[in-house]
Amino acid sequence: MQSIPDLKNNISFEDFKTEVLNDYKTAVRSRECSLLGRREVLTGKAKFGIFGDGKEVPQLAMAKAFQKGDWRSGYYRDQTFMMAIGELTPEQFFAGLYANTNIQEEPMSAGRQMGGHFVTHSLNNDGTWKNLTKQYNSSADISPTAGQMPRLLGLAQASKIFRNVEGINTSNFSVDGNEVAWGTIGNASTSEGLFFETINAAGVLQVPMVISVWDDEYGISVHAKHQTTKENISEILKGFQRDETNKGYEILRVKGWDYANLIETYQEASAIAREEHVPVLIHVTELTQPQGHSTSGSHERYKSPERLNWETQHDCNTRMRQWIIDSGIATNEDLTEIDRVIKREVKEAKRKAWTTFLKPISDEQRELVTVLKQLAETSVNGVFINKLKDSLEAIDEPTRKDILSHGRRALRYTLGETSAKKDQLIQWIDKCLEDNQPRFSSHLYSETEHSNVLIKEVKPSYDEKAPQVDGRIILRDNFDAIFSKHPEALIFGEDTGNIGDVNQGLEGLQEKYGELRIADAGIREATIVGQGIGMALRGLKPIAEIQYLDYLMYALQIISDDLATVHYRTKGKQKAPLIVRTRGHRLEGIWHSGSQMGGILNLVKGVNVLVPRNMTKAAGFYNTLLQGDDPAIVVECLNGYRLKEKMPNNLGYLKTPIGVVETLKEGSDITLISYGSTLRIVEQVANELLAVGIDAEVIDVQSLMPFDLNHDIVESIKKTNRVMIIDEDVPGGASAYILNEIINKQNAYQYLDSQPRTITAKEHRPAYGNDGDYFSKPSAEDIFEAVYAVMHETNPEEFPKLR
């Protein structure tokens, strides 16, 4: 990144000229990457392309205001910005286009995301933090439109926390909270609710955030008149403009082709946000999109000839070029030579990126060709194997799919044969899978010593005369210990602060630790989670409280698309160990039924889903999670806050292990599996079953994701030979997930003497009231009769039919 040119004060003309020409080179370099990138997609070398052409000049201005320690949460067109801060080379640009899986060659995502999605590395190889104050930082982009906005809020809020909360070790994370979070978004995407929710929240919180709206008047093919009231986002947001008596935003407007005014505008925005901690919105208008939205279509289909002509005349690179000539900084000939040199440079970078990408794949191709050739010489089906070998050898630019597919198909021709060459092919296939699968599947969870599942259990301990207290007291006192030990820990949500949450699990803690650490938030679940993601990315230990499990639906897209994939989509180079606290189970009424676990499980792979049966277990989970690297959702039992539990004497230190089940009652006839509030009903029924001669084993799942890492459940089934899963989700929900884990992953089917059973809620959401609960969700009688029916089927003489 070049130094910032001071357009107002003393600067030599030569220095100014050098700075401007360097910027011009960056703009031309980025544009040429876009042009060649589109060609690579259309010729088949790349799968898809979405580029930053037409947005180059404002991104140069943004880069000049961006300082080390700052963070970006952006739009998938910010390639010029990344080049300007020195975090993206043309070769890396093309490596991303080709989906190179080498993180050194393609540092943005190791081929896991399409081009245009950018990131910087926050972590060392061992998972420890780099010094983020000494580098430019970009959070990992996501494609869902406006999905970058909630995280942006948290990145900005972290600076406020660092500036105002005492005791935090900020050495790797902040310098007096002076860092600005920079967001970018297309004008059409401002139609999304996530944009408005974030804008409102940032105005309330007053955080150092600068959001740039790149306005080219279109959202793919849809004009702004169909997107935005008055066709002008800054116009309809002007009520957010701060004034002498009201806090709010500073709203700035600037033409996207006006190089000098863009630099001045971004410097102004940076100063306001950095010094005053006031959010700023910059509406960058009159931008263009020379190649249309993406390689999936052409903008000539939906733009008029007049609009296309206007875009040609107002192209920001063209206008900057003319401004340079008019200002006497360079001649047309000078700039033409720069253009020529850069075209050659980018073309060479493209060639190198392709060669580097293709070489290891070609090496695998040659290895397999040799193996197949040798196999063909010994197999009775050698002629067919040779055809596959020739087919593979003829592919000039193979994919790994091409190669492995040929090898596995060749193996079919050796059915019934035994030879060293066949063994060689099998070994090659196994090694190929072993080497290549991690390129696409690793780092869903932490793979370092900081993984949540490696945190050792610390059981609760008790004084001899430990009192029985409400469960909420255990939670409250454990949170007190957490906030006392961890100054970087904070919690926020609806009713979390002043009243100490709706169930008093945080009673009195805001008064003790302050409004920034124990904070109330508006009714805006998506940005509550976004706050947590952003602050976790910056090294804080946030707990985002979603009041009830049902309300998680408002934030599920952000959890699924952003939080759950941070570690995966950066191949372990960023982490966001956010804890999402919520409560549910055994609730009544359609809108507060609280147990949509199957839907959650299927959408949040990459996040731990924990279902403690009581508040001591929940407290232990929070203590465990604060030491680990993986994000998690903790679902407390809503009907457990007033139930009595024995008071541990090691609050703040006890730890519940993650991925470990617990056997609550041993038995020999059937294994009953459940979790959360329903588990208490199962325990009751297990005792009632003893009266009719059925000895059930009861297991608490505790952790749905990850699930029973020690395979203790299959050991139970080996003993009982029967299994029943009971929960209050809908049929095919969490119970089906648990059954799949047991049958297909633990291979428990081989030990079963009876059909595995599930007892779930009805397909509809629960009706209101006690009777609604009884007829909508599994009752004690439902469970008793279902277990008895299994035993009747097994031994009808000992267990005659009940009904």
C-alpha positions in Angstrom: 0.0 0.0 0.0 1.3 3.4 -0.9 1.4 6.4 1.4 -1.5 8.7 1.5 -1.1 11.8 -0.8 -1.8 15.0 1.0 -3.8 16.9 -1.5 -4.2 20.0 0.8 -0.8 20.5 2.4 2.8 20.5 1.3 3.8 17.7 -1.0 6.2 17.8 -3.9 4.7 17.5 -7.4 7.0 14.5 -8.1 5.8 12.7 -5.0 2.2 13.4 -5.9 2.8 12.3 -9.4 4.3 9.0 -8.3 1.5 8.3 -5.9 -1.2 9.0 -8.6 0.5 6.9 -11.2 0.9 4.0 -8.7 -2.8 4.2 -8.1 -3.5 4.2 -11.8 -1.3 1.1 -12.2 -3.3 -0.6 -9.5 -6.6 0.3 -11.2 -5.4 -0.9 -14.6 -4.0 -4.1 -13.1 -7.2 -4.9 -11.4 -9.3 -4.2 -14.5 -7.0 -6.3 -16.7 -7.5 -9.2 -14.2 -11.2 -8.8 -14.5 -11.1 -8.8 -18.3 -8.8 -11.9 -18.5 -10.7 -13.6 -15.7 -13.9 -13.5 -17.7 -12.2 -15.0 -20.6 -10.8 -17.8 -18.5 -14.4 -18.7 -17.4 -15.8 -18.5 -20.9 -13.0 -20.8 -22.2 -13.7 -23.3 -19.5 -10.6 -23.0 -17.3 -12.5 -21.5 -14.5 -16.0 -22.4 -13.2 -17.5 -18.9 -12.5 -16.4 -15.4 -12.4 -17.6 -12.3 -10.5 -15.3 -9.3 -10.7 -14.7 -5.8 -9.4 -14.5 -3.9 -12.7 -16.1 -0.5 -12.5 -15.3 0.0 -8.8 -11.6 0.5 -9.0 -11.1 4.2 -8.2 -13.3 4.4 -5.1 -11.5 1.3 -3.7 -8.2 3.1 -4.2 -9.5 5.9 -2.0 -10.8 3.5 0.6 -7.4 1.8 0.7 -5.6 5.0 1.4 -7.8 5.7 4.5 -7.4 2.1 5.7 -4.8 1.6 8.4 -3.0 -1.4 9.9 -5.3 -2.8 12.6 -8.4 -1.9 10.6 -10.9 -4.5 9.4 -12.9 -5.0 6.2 -16.2 -6.8 5.9 -16.9 -6.7 2.3 -18.7 -7.2 -0.9 -17.4 -9.7 -3.5 -16.1 -6.9 -5.8 -13.3 -5.5 -3.7 -10.3 -6.9 -5.6 -8.9 -3.5 -6.3 -8.9 -2.6 -2.6 -7.2 -5.9 -1.7 -4.5 -5.2 -4.4 -4.1 -1.6 -3.1 -3.3 -2.7 0.5 -0.9 -5.4 -0.8 -3.0 -8.4 0.1 -3.8 -9.7 -3.4 -1.5 -10.2 -6.4 -2.6 -11.0 -9.9 -1.2 -14.5 -9.6 -3.3 -15.0 -6.4 -6.3 -13.6 -8.2 -6.1 -16.2 -10.9 -5.3 -19.0 -8.4 -8.6 -18.2 -6.7 -10.3 -18.2 -10.1 -8.9 -21.7 -10.8 -9.8 -23.0 -7.3 -6.2 -23.8 -6.4 -6.4 -25.8 -3.1 -2.9 -24.7 -1.9 -3.4 -22.1 0.8 0.1 -20.6 0.1 -0.8 -20.1 -3.6 -4.5 -19.2 -3.0 -4.5 -17.5 0.4 -8.1 -16.3 0.2 -9.8 -19.7 0.8 -7.6 -22.4 -0.7 -10.1 -22.8 -3.5 -13.1 -23.2 -1.2 -14.8 -20.1 -2.4 -15.3 -18.6 -5.8 -13.1 -15.7 -6.8 -13.9 -12.3 -5.4 -14.1 -13.5 -1.8 -11.2 -12.2 0.2 -9.5 -12.7 3.6 -6.3 -12.0 5.5 -4.8 -14.5 7.9 -5.4 -13.9 11.6 -3.9 -17.1 12.9 -0.6 -18.8 12.9 -0.4 -22.4 11.9 -0.8 -23.6 15.5 -4.1 -21.6 15.8 -2.6 -18.8 17.9 -3.3 -15.2 17.1 -1.1 -13.1 14.9 -0.6 -9.4 15.9 -3.6 -8.0 14.2 -2.5 -4.4 14.9 0.5 -4.8 12.6 -1.4 -5.9 9.6 -4.3 -5.0 7.3 -7.3 -7.2 8.2 -10.1 -8.5 6.1 -12.8 -10.9 7.5 -13.6 -13.7 5.2 -16.3 -12.7 2.6 -19.5 -14.6 2.0 -21.7 -14.6 -1.0 -25.2 -14.2 0.5 -26.1 -10.6 -0.3 -25.9 -8.3 2.7 -24.6 -11.2 4.8 -21.4 -9.3 5.5 -23.3 -6.6 7.4 -24.0 -8.1 10.8 -20.4 -9.2 11.2 -19.3 -5.7 10.3 -21.2 -4.4 13.3 -19.2 -6.6 15.6 -15.9 -5.8 14.1 -16.7 -2.1 14.8 -18.0 -2.7 18.2 -14.8 -4.5 19.2 -13.0 -1.1 19.0 -15.5 0.4 21.3 -14.9 -2.4 23.8 -11.2 -2.2 23.5 -11.3 1.6 24.1 -13.6 1.6 27.0 -13.3 -1.7 29.0 -10.4 -1.9 31.4 -8.2 -5.0 32.0 -8.3 -6.5 28.5 -4.9 -7.6 27.1 -5.1 -5.8 23.8 -1.5 -6.4 22.6 -2.4 -8.4 19.5 -5.8 -6.9 18.9 -6.1 -3.1 19.3 -4.4 0.2 19.9 -6.7 2.2 22.2 -9.7 1.1 20.1 -8.6 3.3 17.2 -9.4 0.7 14.5 -12.2 1.3 12.0 -14.3 -1.4 10.5 -14.9 -0.8 6.8 -17.9 -2.3 5.0 -18.8 -2.5 1.4 -22.1 -3.4 -0.3 -23.7 -3.0 -3.7 -26.6 -0.6 -3.9 -29.2 -3.3 -4.7 -28.2 -5.3 -1.6 -29.2 -2.4 0.6 -32.7 -3.6 0.0 -32.0 -6.6 2.3 -33.3 -6.5 5.9 -29.8 -7.3 7.2 -28.5 -4.0 5.8 -31.2 -2.0 7.5 -30.9 -4.0 10.8 -27.2 -3.3 10.8 -27.5 0.3 10.0 -30.0 0.9 12.8 -27.9 -1.1 15.3 -24.7 0.8 14.5 -26.4 4.1 14.9 -27.7 3.0 18.3 -24.3 1.6 19.4 -22.2 4.5 17.9 -19.4 2.4 16.7 -16.4 3.2 14.3 -17.9 1.8 11.1 -17.6 3.2 7.6 -19.9 1.6 5.1 -19.4 2.2 1.4 -22.4 1.7 -1.0 -21.1 1.0 -4.5 -24.0 2.3 -6.6 -24.1 1.3 -10.3 -27.9 1.5 -10.4 -28.5 -2.2 -10.9 -28.9 -5.4 -9.0 -28.0 -8.0 -11.6 -30.6 -7.0 -14.2 -33.0 -5.1 -11.9 -32.8 -1.4 -11.9 -32.7 0.7 -8.8 -36.2 1.9 -9.3 -37.3 -1.6 -8.4 -34.9 -1.8 -5.5 -34.8 1.4 -3.5 -37.4 4.1 -2.6 -36.5 7.3 -4.5 -33.8 5.2 -6.2 -31.3 6.7 -3.7 -30.2 4.9 -0.5 -28.5 8.0 1.1 -31.7 10.0 0.5 -33.9 7.6 2.3 -31.4 7.2 5.1 -30.9 11.0 5.7 -33.0 10.7 8.9 -30.0 8.9 10.3 -27.8 12.0 9.8 -26.5 13.2 13.2 -27.0 16.8 14.2 -26.2 19.0 17.2 -28.6 17.3 19.5 -29.0 13.8 18.2 -26.5 11.0 17.7 -26.6 9.2 14.4 -24.5 8.8 11.2 -22.4 11.1 9.1 -23.6 10.6 5.6 -21.3 11.5 2.7 -21.9 11.4 -1.0 -19.3 11.3 -3.8 -19.0 10.4 -7.5 -17.3 7.1 -8.1 -15.1 8.4 -10.8 -13.9 11.5 -9.0 -10.4 10.5 -7.8 -9.5 13.6 -5.9 -12.8 14.0 -4.1 -13.0 10.3 -3.4 -9.7 10.5 -1.5 -10.8 13.6 0.4 -14.1 12.0 1.3 -12.5 8.8 2.6 -10.0 10.7 4.7 -12.9 12.6 6.2 -14.8 9.4 6.9 -11.8 7.8 8.5 -11.2 10.7 10.8 -14.8 10.9 12.0 -15.1 7.1 12.7 -11.6 6.7 14.1 -11.6 9.7 16.4 -15.2 10.1 17.4 -16.5 6.5 17.1 -19.3 7.6 14.9 -20.6 5.4 12.0 -20.3 6.9 8.5 -22.1 6.0 5.3 -20.5 6.9 2.0 -22.8 6.7 -0.9 -20.6 6.3 -4.0 -22.7 7.1 -7.0 -22.3 7.0 -10.8 -20.4 3.8 -10.9 -20.4 1.2 -13.7 -20.2 -2.5 -14.2 -18.4 -2.9 -17.6 -18.8 -6.7 -17.8 -22.2 -7.0 -16.3 -23.0 -8.8 -13.0 -21.0 -12.0 -13.6 -20.0 -14.6 -16.2 -23.5 -16.0 -16.0 -24.9 -13.4 -18.4 -24.4 -10.2 -20.4 -25.6 -6.8 -19.3 -26.4 -5.9 -22.9 -29.6 -8.0 -22.4 -31.0 -5.5 -19.8 -29.3 -2.2 -20.3 -30.3 0.3 -22.9 -27.9 1.5 -25.6 -28.1 4.9 -23.9 -27.1 3.5 -20.5 -24.3 1.4 -22.1 -22.9 4.6 -23.8 -23.1 6.5 -20.5 -21.2 3.7 -18.7 -18.5 3.9 -21.4 -18.1 7.6 -20.9 -18.2 7.5 -17.0 -16.0 4.4 -16.5 -14.0 5.3 -13.4 -10.7 4.2 -14.9 -11.3 6.2 -18.1 -12.2 9.3 -16.1 -9.2 8.9 -13.9 -7.0 8.5 -16.9 -8.3 11.7 -18.4 -7.9 13.6 -15.1 -4.3 12.5 -15.0 -3.7 13.9 -18.5 -5.7 17.1 -17.9 -3.7 17.7 -14.7 -0.4 17.3 -16.4 0.7 14.4 -14.4 1.3 12.2 -17.4 0.7 12.2 -21.2 -1.5 9.9 -23.1 1.6 8.2 -24.4 2.9 7.6 -20.9 -0.3 6.0 -19.8 -0.5 3.9 -22.9 2.9 2.5 -22.1 1.8 1.8 -18.5 -1.3 0.0 -19.9 0.8 -2.1 -22.3 3.3 -3.2 -19.5 0.5 -4.1 -17.1 -1.4 -6.1 -19.7 1.8 -8.2 -20.2 2.3 -8.5 -16.5 -1.2 -9.7 -15.8 -1.1 -12.1 -18.8 2.1 -13.6 -17.4 0.6 -13.9 -13.9 -2.3 -15.7 -15.4 0.0 -18.2 -17.2 2.0 -18.8 -14.0 -1.1 -19.3 -11.9 -2.5 -21.9 -14.3 0.8 -23.7 -14.6 1.2 -23.8 -10.8 -2.4 -25.0 -10.4 -2.1 -27.7 -13.1 1.3 -29.2 -12.2 0.4 -31.3 -9.1 -2.7 -32.6 -10.9 -0.7 -33.5 -14.0 1.7 -35.3 -11.7 -1.1 -37.4 -10.3 -2.3 -38.1 -13.8 1.1 -39.5 -14.8 1.3 -41.6 -11.7 -2.1 -43.2 -12.4 -1.3 -43.8 -16.1 1.8 -45.7 -15.1 -0.2 -47.8 -12.5 -3.0 -48.6 -15.1 -0.4 -49.5 -17.7 1.2 -52.0 -15.4 -2.2 -53.4 -14.3 -3.4 -53.9 -17.9 -0.4 -56.1 -18.5 -1.5 -58.6 -15.8 -5.3 -58.4 -15.9 -7.6 -60.6 -18.0 -9.5 -57.3 -18.8 -6.3 -55.5 -19.8 -7.9 -54.3 -23.0 -10.6 -52.4 -21.1 -8.1 -51.0 -18.6 -5.9 -49.8 -21.4 -8.8 -47.9 -22.9 -9.3 -46.1 -19.6 -5.5 -45.5 -19.4 -5.6 -44.0 -22.9 -8.6 -41.9 -22.1 -7.0 -40.5 -19.1 -3.7 -39.8 -20.8 -5.5 -37.9 -23.6 -6.8 -35.3 -21.2 -4.6 -32.2 -21.6 -5.9 -30.3 -18.6 -7.3 -32.9 -16.2 -9.1 -32.3 -12.9 -8.6 -34.5 -9.9 -12.1 -35.9 -10.4 -11.0 -37.0 -13.9 -8.0 -38.8 -12.5 -9.6 -40.6 -9.5 -12.7 -41.5 -11.5 -10.6 -43.3 -14.1 -8.7 -45.2 -11.3 -11.8 -46.3 -9.5 -13.5 -47.4 -12.7 -10.5 -49.4 -13.7 -10.6 -51.3 -10.4 -14.0 -52.7 -11.4 -12.3 -54.7 -14.2 -10.2 -56.6 -11.6 -13.2 -58.1 -9.7 -12.2 -61.7 -8.7 -8.5 -61.1 -9.6 -5.6 -61.2 -7.1 -2.3 -59.5 -8.1 0.4 -57.2 -6.8 -0.6 -54.7 -9.5 -4.2 -54.7 -8.4 -3.0 -54.1 -4.8 -0.9 -51.2 -6.2 -4.0 -49.6 -7.8 -5.9 -50.0 -4.5 -3.1 -48.4 -2.6 -2.9 -45.5 -5.1 -6.7 -44.9 -4.8 -6.6 -45.0 -1.1 -3.6 -42.6 -1.0 -5.2 -40.3 -3.5 -8.4 -40.0 -1.3 -6.3 -39.6 1.8 -4.3 -36.8 0.3 -7.1 -35.0 -1.6 -10.2 -35.2 0.6 -8.7 -32.8 3.2 -8.1 -30.3 0.5 -11.9 -29.9 0.4 -13.1 -31.1 3.8 -10.6 -30.0 6.5 -11.0 -27.4 9.2 -14.7 -27.5 9.7 -13.7 -27.4 13.3 -10.4 -26.5 14.9 -7.6 -29.0 14.2 -5.2 -27.6 16.8 -4.8 -28.2 20.5 -7.4 -25.5 21.1 -10.2 -27.6 19.7 -13.3 -27.6 22.0 -13.3 -31.4 22.2 -9.8 -31.5 23.7 -10.8 -29.4 26.7 -10.7 -31.8 29.7 -13.6 -32.4 31.9 -13.6 -30.9 35.4 -16.5 -32.4 37.4 -18.5 -30.3 39.8 -17.4 -30.6 43.4 -19.5 -30.0 46.5 -19.1 -29.0 50.1 -20.4 -31.5 52.6 -23.5 -29.3 53.3 -23.9 -27.8 49.9 -27.3 -26.1 49.6 -30.0 -26.9 47.1 -30.6 -23.7 45.0 -32.5 -22.7 42.0 -30.7 -23.6 38.8 -30.5 -20.0 37.8 -28.3 -19.2 40.8 -25.7 -21.7 39.6 -25.7 -20.0 36.2 -25.6 -16.5 37.7 -22.7 -17.3 40.0 -20.8 -19.1 37.3 -21.2 -16.1 34.9 -20.0 -13.9 37.8 -16.9 -16.1 38.0 -16.4 -15.9 34.2 -16.6 -12.1 33.9 -14.3 -11.8 36.9 -11.7 -14.1 35.4 -12.0 -13.0 31.8 -12.1 -9.2 31.2 -12.4 -9.9 27.5 -15.7 -11.8 28.0 -19.0 -10.0 27.5 -22.6 -10.9 27.0 -25.4 -9.1 25.2 -29.0 -9.7 24.1 -32.6 -8.8 24.6 -33.2 -8.1 28.3 -29.7 -9.4 29.1 -28.5 -6.3 30.9 -30.6 -4.2 33.2 -32.9 -7.0 34.4 -30.3 -9.7 34.2 -32.0 -11.8 31.5 -35.7 -12.9 31.5 -34.8 -15.8 33.9 -32.4 -13.9 36.1 -29.4 -15.9 35.1 -27.4 -12.6 35.0 -29.0 -10.9 38.0 -27.0 -8.0 39.3 -24.1 -8.5 36.9 -24.6 -5.3 34.8 -24.3 -3.2 37.9 -21.1 -5.1 38.8 -19.4 -5.2 35.3 -20.9 -2.3 33.5 -23.2 -1.7 30.5 -20.7 -2.5 27.8 -20.0 -6.0 29.2 -23.5 -7.0 30.3 -25.5 -5.3 27.7 -29.1 -5.0 26.5 -29.7 -5.2 22.7 -32.6 -4.4 20.6 -35.0 -6.9 19.0 -32.6 -7.8 16.2 -31.3 -11.4 16.4 -29.3 -11.4 13.2 -27.1 -8.5 14.3 -26.9 -9.8 17.9 -25.1 -12.8 16.4 -23.3 -10.5 14.0 -21.9 -8.5 16.9 -20.6 -11.7 18.4 -19.0 -12.9 15.1 -17.2 -9.7 14.6 -15.9 -9.4 18.2 -14.8 -13.0 18.2 -12.8 -12.4 15.0 -11.0 -9.7 16.9 -10.0 -11.8 19.9 -12.8 -11.0 22.4 -14.9 -13.7 24.1 -18.5 -12.7 23.3 -21.6 -14.5 24.4 -24.6 -13.6 22.2 -27.9 -14.2 23.9 -30.9 -15.2 21.8 -33.8 -15.0 24.2 -35.6 -18.2 23.0 -34.6 -20.9 20.7 -37.4 -20.0 18.3 -35.9 -16.6 17.8 -32.7 -18.3 16.5 -34.6 -18.6 13.2 -34.1 -14.8 12.7 -30.3 -15.4 13.0 -30.0 -18.8 11.4 -28.8 -17.6 8.0 -26.0 -15.7 9.6 -25.1 -18.6 11.9 -25.2 -21.0 8.9 -23.6 -19.0 6.2 -21.1 -17.0 8.2 -20.3 -18.3 11.7 -20.4 -22.0 10.9 -18.1 -21.6 7.9 -15.5 -19.1 9.1 -12.8 -21.7 10.1 -13.6 -23.9 7.1 -13.7 -21.2 4.4 -10.4 -19.8 5.5 -8.8 -23.2 5.9 -8.0 -22.5 9.5 -6.7 -19.0 9.1 -9.5 -17.2 10.9 -11.7 -18.2 13.9 -14.8 -16.9 15.6 -15.3 -18.8 18.8 -18.7 -17.2 19.5 -20.9 -18.7 22.2 -24.6 -18.3 21.4 -26.7 -18.7 24.5 -30.4 -19.5 24.2 -33.2 -21.5 26.0 -35.9 -23.9 24.9 -37.6 -27.3 25.3 -41.0 -28.2 26.7 -42.5 -24.9 25.7 -46.1 -24.4 24.7 -47.7 -22.6 21.8 -47.0 -22.6 18.1 -44.5 -19.7 18.3 -42.6 -20.7 21.4 -42.4 -24.5 20.9 -38.7 -24.2 21.1 -37.3 -27.5 19.8 -36.5 -27.2 16.1 -33.3 -29.0 16.6 -33.3 -31.0 13.4 -33.4 -27.9 11.3 -30.7 -26.3 13.3 -28.4 -29.4 13.2 -28.7 -29.6 9.4 -27.8 -25.9 8.9 -25.0 -25.2 11.4 -22.3 -27.9 10.7 -19.2 -26.2 12.0 -20.9 -25.1 15.2 -21.2 -27.2 18.4 -24.8 -27.7 19.4 -25.0 -28.4 23.2 -28.1 -29.4 25.1 -27.4 -29.5 28.9 -30.0 -31.1 31.0 -29.5 -28.7 33.9 -27.8 -25.5 34.8 -24.7 -27.1 36.4 -24.1 -28.8 33.0 -24.7 -25.6 31.2 -22.3 -23.7 33.4 -19.7 -26.3 32.7 -20.2 -25.9 29.0 -19.7 -22.2 29.1 -16.4 -22.7 31.0 -15.3 -25.2 28.5 -16.2 -23.1 25.5 -14.3 -20.1 26.8 -11.1 -22.1 26.5 -11.7 -23.5 23.0 -11.7 -22.3 19.4 -15.0 -23.5 18.0 -18.3 -21.6 18.1 -21.2 -23.1 19.9 -24.9 -22.9 20.6 -25.9 -23.7 24.2 -29.6 -24.5 24.7 -30.6 -24.1 28.3 -33.8 -25.8 29.6 -36.3 -23.1 30.1 -38.2 -25.0 32.7 -35.1 -25.7 34.7 -34.2 -22.3 36.1 -36.4 -22.8 39.2 -35.6 -26.4 39.7 -33.3 -27.2 42.6 -29.7 -28.3 42.1 -26.9 -28.8 44.5 -24.6 -25.8 44.6 -21.0 -26.7 43.3 -18.0 -25.1 45.1 -15.9 -24.8 41.9 -18.0 -22.5 39.7 -15.9 -20.9 37.0 -13.7 -24.0 36.9 -16.0 -27.0 36.4 -16.1 -28.1 32.8 -18.6 -30.2 30.9 -16.8 -32.2 28.1 -18.0 -31.7 24.6 -18.9 -34.7 22.4 -19.4 -36.9 25.4 -22.6 -38.6 26.6 -23.4 -39.5 30.2 -25.1 -42.6 31.4 -27.5 -41.6 34.1 -29.0 -45.0 34.9 -27.6 -48.4 34.0 -29.9 -51.1 32.8 -29.9 -54.3 30.8 -33.1 -54.5 28.8 -33.2 -51.4 26.5 -31.1 -48.2 26.0 -33.1 -45.0 26.2 -31.5 -41.9 24.7 -32.6 -38.3 25.2 -31.5 -34.8 26.1 -32.7 -31.5 27.6 -36.0 -31.3 29.4 -37.4 -34.5 27.9 -34.6 -36.4 29.6 -36.3 -35.7 33.0 -39.4 -37.5 31.8 -37.3 -40.4 30.5 -35.7 -40.7 33.9 -39.1 -40.8 35.6 -40.3 -43.5 33.1 -37.2 -45.6 33.6 -38.0 -45.8 37.3 -41.6 -46.7 36.6 -40.6 -49.4 34.2 -38.8 -51.2 37.0 -42.2 -52.0 38.5 -43.1 -54.1 35.5 -39.7 -55.8 35.3 -38.0 -53.7 32.6 -34.6 -52.4 33.4 -33.8 -49.5 31.1 -30.4 -47.8 30.6 -30.7 -44.0 30.3 -28.2 -41.9 28.4 -28.0 -38.1 28.2 -26.7 -37.0 24.8 -25.5 -33.6 26.2 -23.8 -32.7 23.0 -25.6 -33.1 19.7 -22.7 -31.8 17.6 -20.2 -33.3 18.0 -22.0 -36.5 18.9 -20.7 -39.3 21.2 -17.1 -39.2 20.1 -16.2 -42.1 22.4 -19.0 -44.3 21.0 -20.4 -45.0 24.5 -23.9 -45.5 23.1 -22.9 -48.5 21.0 -21.3 -50.1 24.0 -24.7 -49.7 25.8 -26.5 -51.3 22.9 -24.1 -54.2 22.9 -25.4 -54.9 26.4 -29.2 -54.2 25.9 -29.6 -55.1 22.2 -32.4 -52.5 22.0 -32.5 -48.7 21.6 -35.1 -46.0 21.7 -34.5 -42.3 21.1 -36.9 -39.8 22.6 -37.0 -36.1 22.0 -39.5 -33.3 21.3 -38.5 -32.3 17.8 -40.7 -33.2 14.9 -40.4 -36.7 13.3 -37.3 -36.9 11.2 -35.6 -34.2 13.2 -33.0 -34.6 15.9 -34.1 -38.1 16.7 -33.4 -39.1 13.0 -30.0 -37.4 13.3 -29.2 -39.3 16.5 -30.3 -42.6 14.9 -28.1 -42.0 11.9 -25.1 -41.4 14.2 -25.8 -44.6 16.1 -26.7 -46.9 13.2 -24.5 -45.7 10.4 -21.5 -44.2 12.2 -21.3 -46.4 15.3 -22.5 -49.5 13.4 -24.9 -50.4 16.2 -27.2 -52.2 13.9 -25.3 -55.4 14.3 -26.1 -55.6 18.0 -29.8 -54.9 17.7 -32.4 -57.7 18.4 -35.3 -55.3 17.9 -36.1 -52.5 15.5 -34.6 -49.2 16.7 -37.4 -46.8 17.7 -37.9 -43.0 17.9 -40.5 -41.2 19.9 -40.9 -37.6 18.8 -43.4 -34.7 19.0 -46.2 -34.6 16.4 -45.6 -33.1 13.0 -47.4 -29.9 13.9 -46.0 -27.3 16.3 -47.2 -27.7 19.9 -50.6 -26.4 20.8 -50.9 -24.1 23.8 -51.4 -25.1 27.4 -50.8 -28.2 29.5 -53.1 -30.3 27.4 -51.4 -29.0 24.2 -48.1 -30.1 25.5 -49.5 -33.5 26.5 -51.0 -34.3 23.1 -48.3 -32.6 21.0 -45.1 -33.9 22.6 -43.9 -37.2 24.1 -45.5 -37.8 27.5 -44.4 -40.2 30.2 -47.2 -42.5 29.2 -46.2 -42.4 25.5 -42.7 -43.4 26.5 -43.7 -46.1 29.0 -46.1 -47.8 26.5 -43.6 -47.6 23.6 -40.9 -49.3 25.7 -43.3 -51.9 27.0 -44.4 -52.6 23.4 -40.8 -53.3 22.4 -40.5 -55.7 25.3 -43.8 -57.4 24.5 -42.7 -58.0 21.0 -39.5 -59.6 22.3 -41.1 -61.7 25.0 -44.9 -61.7 24.9 -45.3 -64.2 27.7 -43.3 -62.2 30.2 -44.8 -58.9 28.9 -48.4 -59.5 27.9 -50.0 -56.9 25.6 -50.8 -53.7 27.4 -53.4 -52.3 25.0 
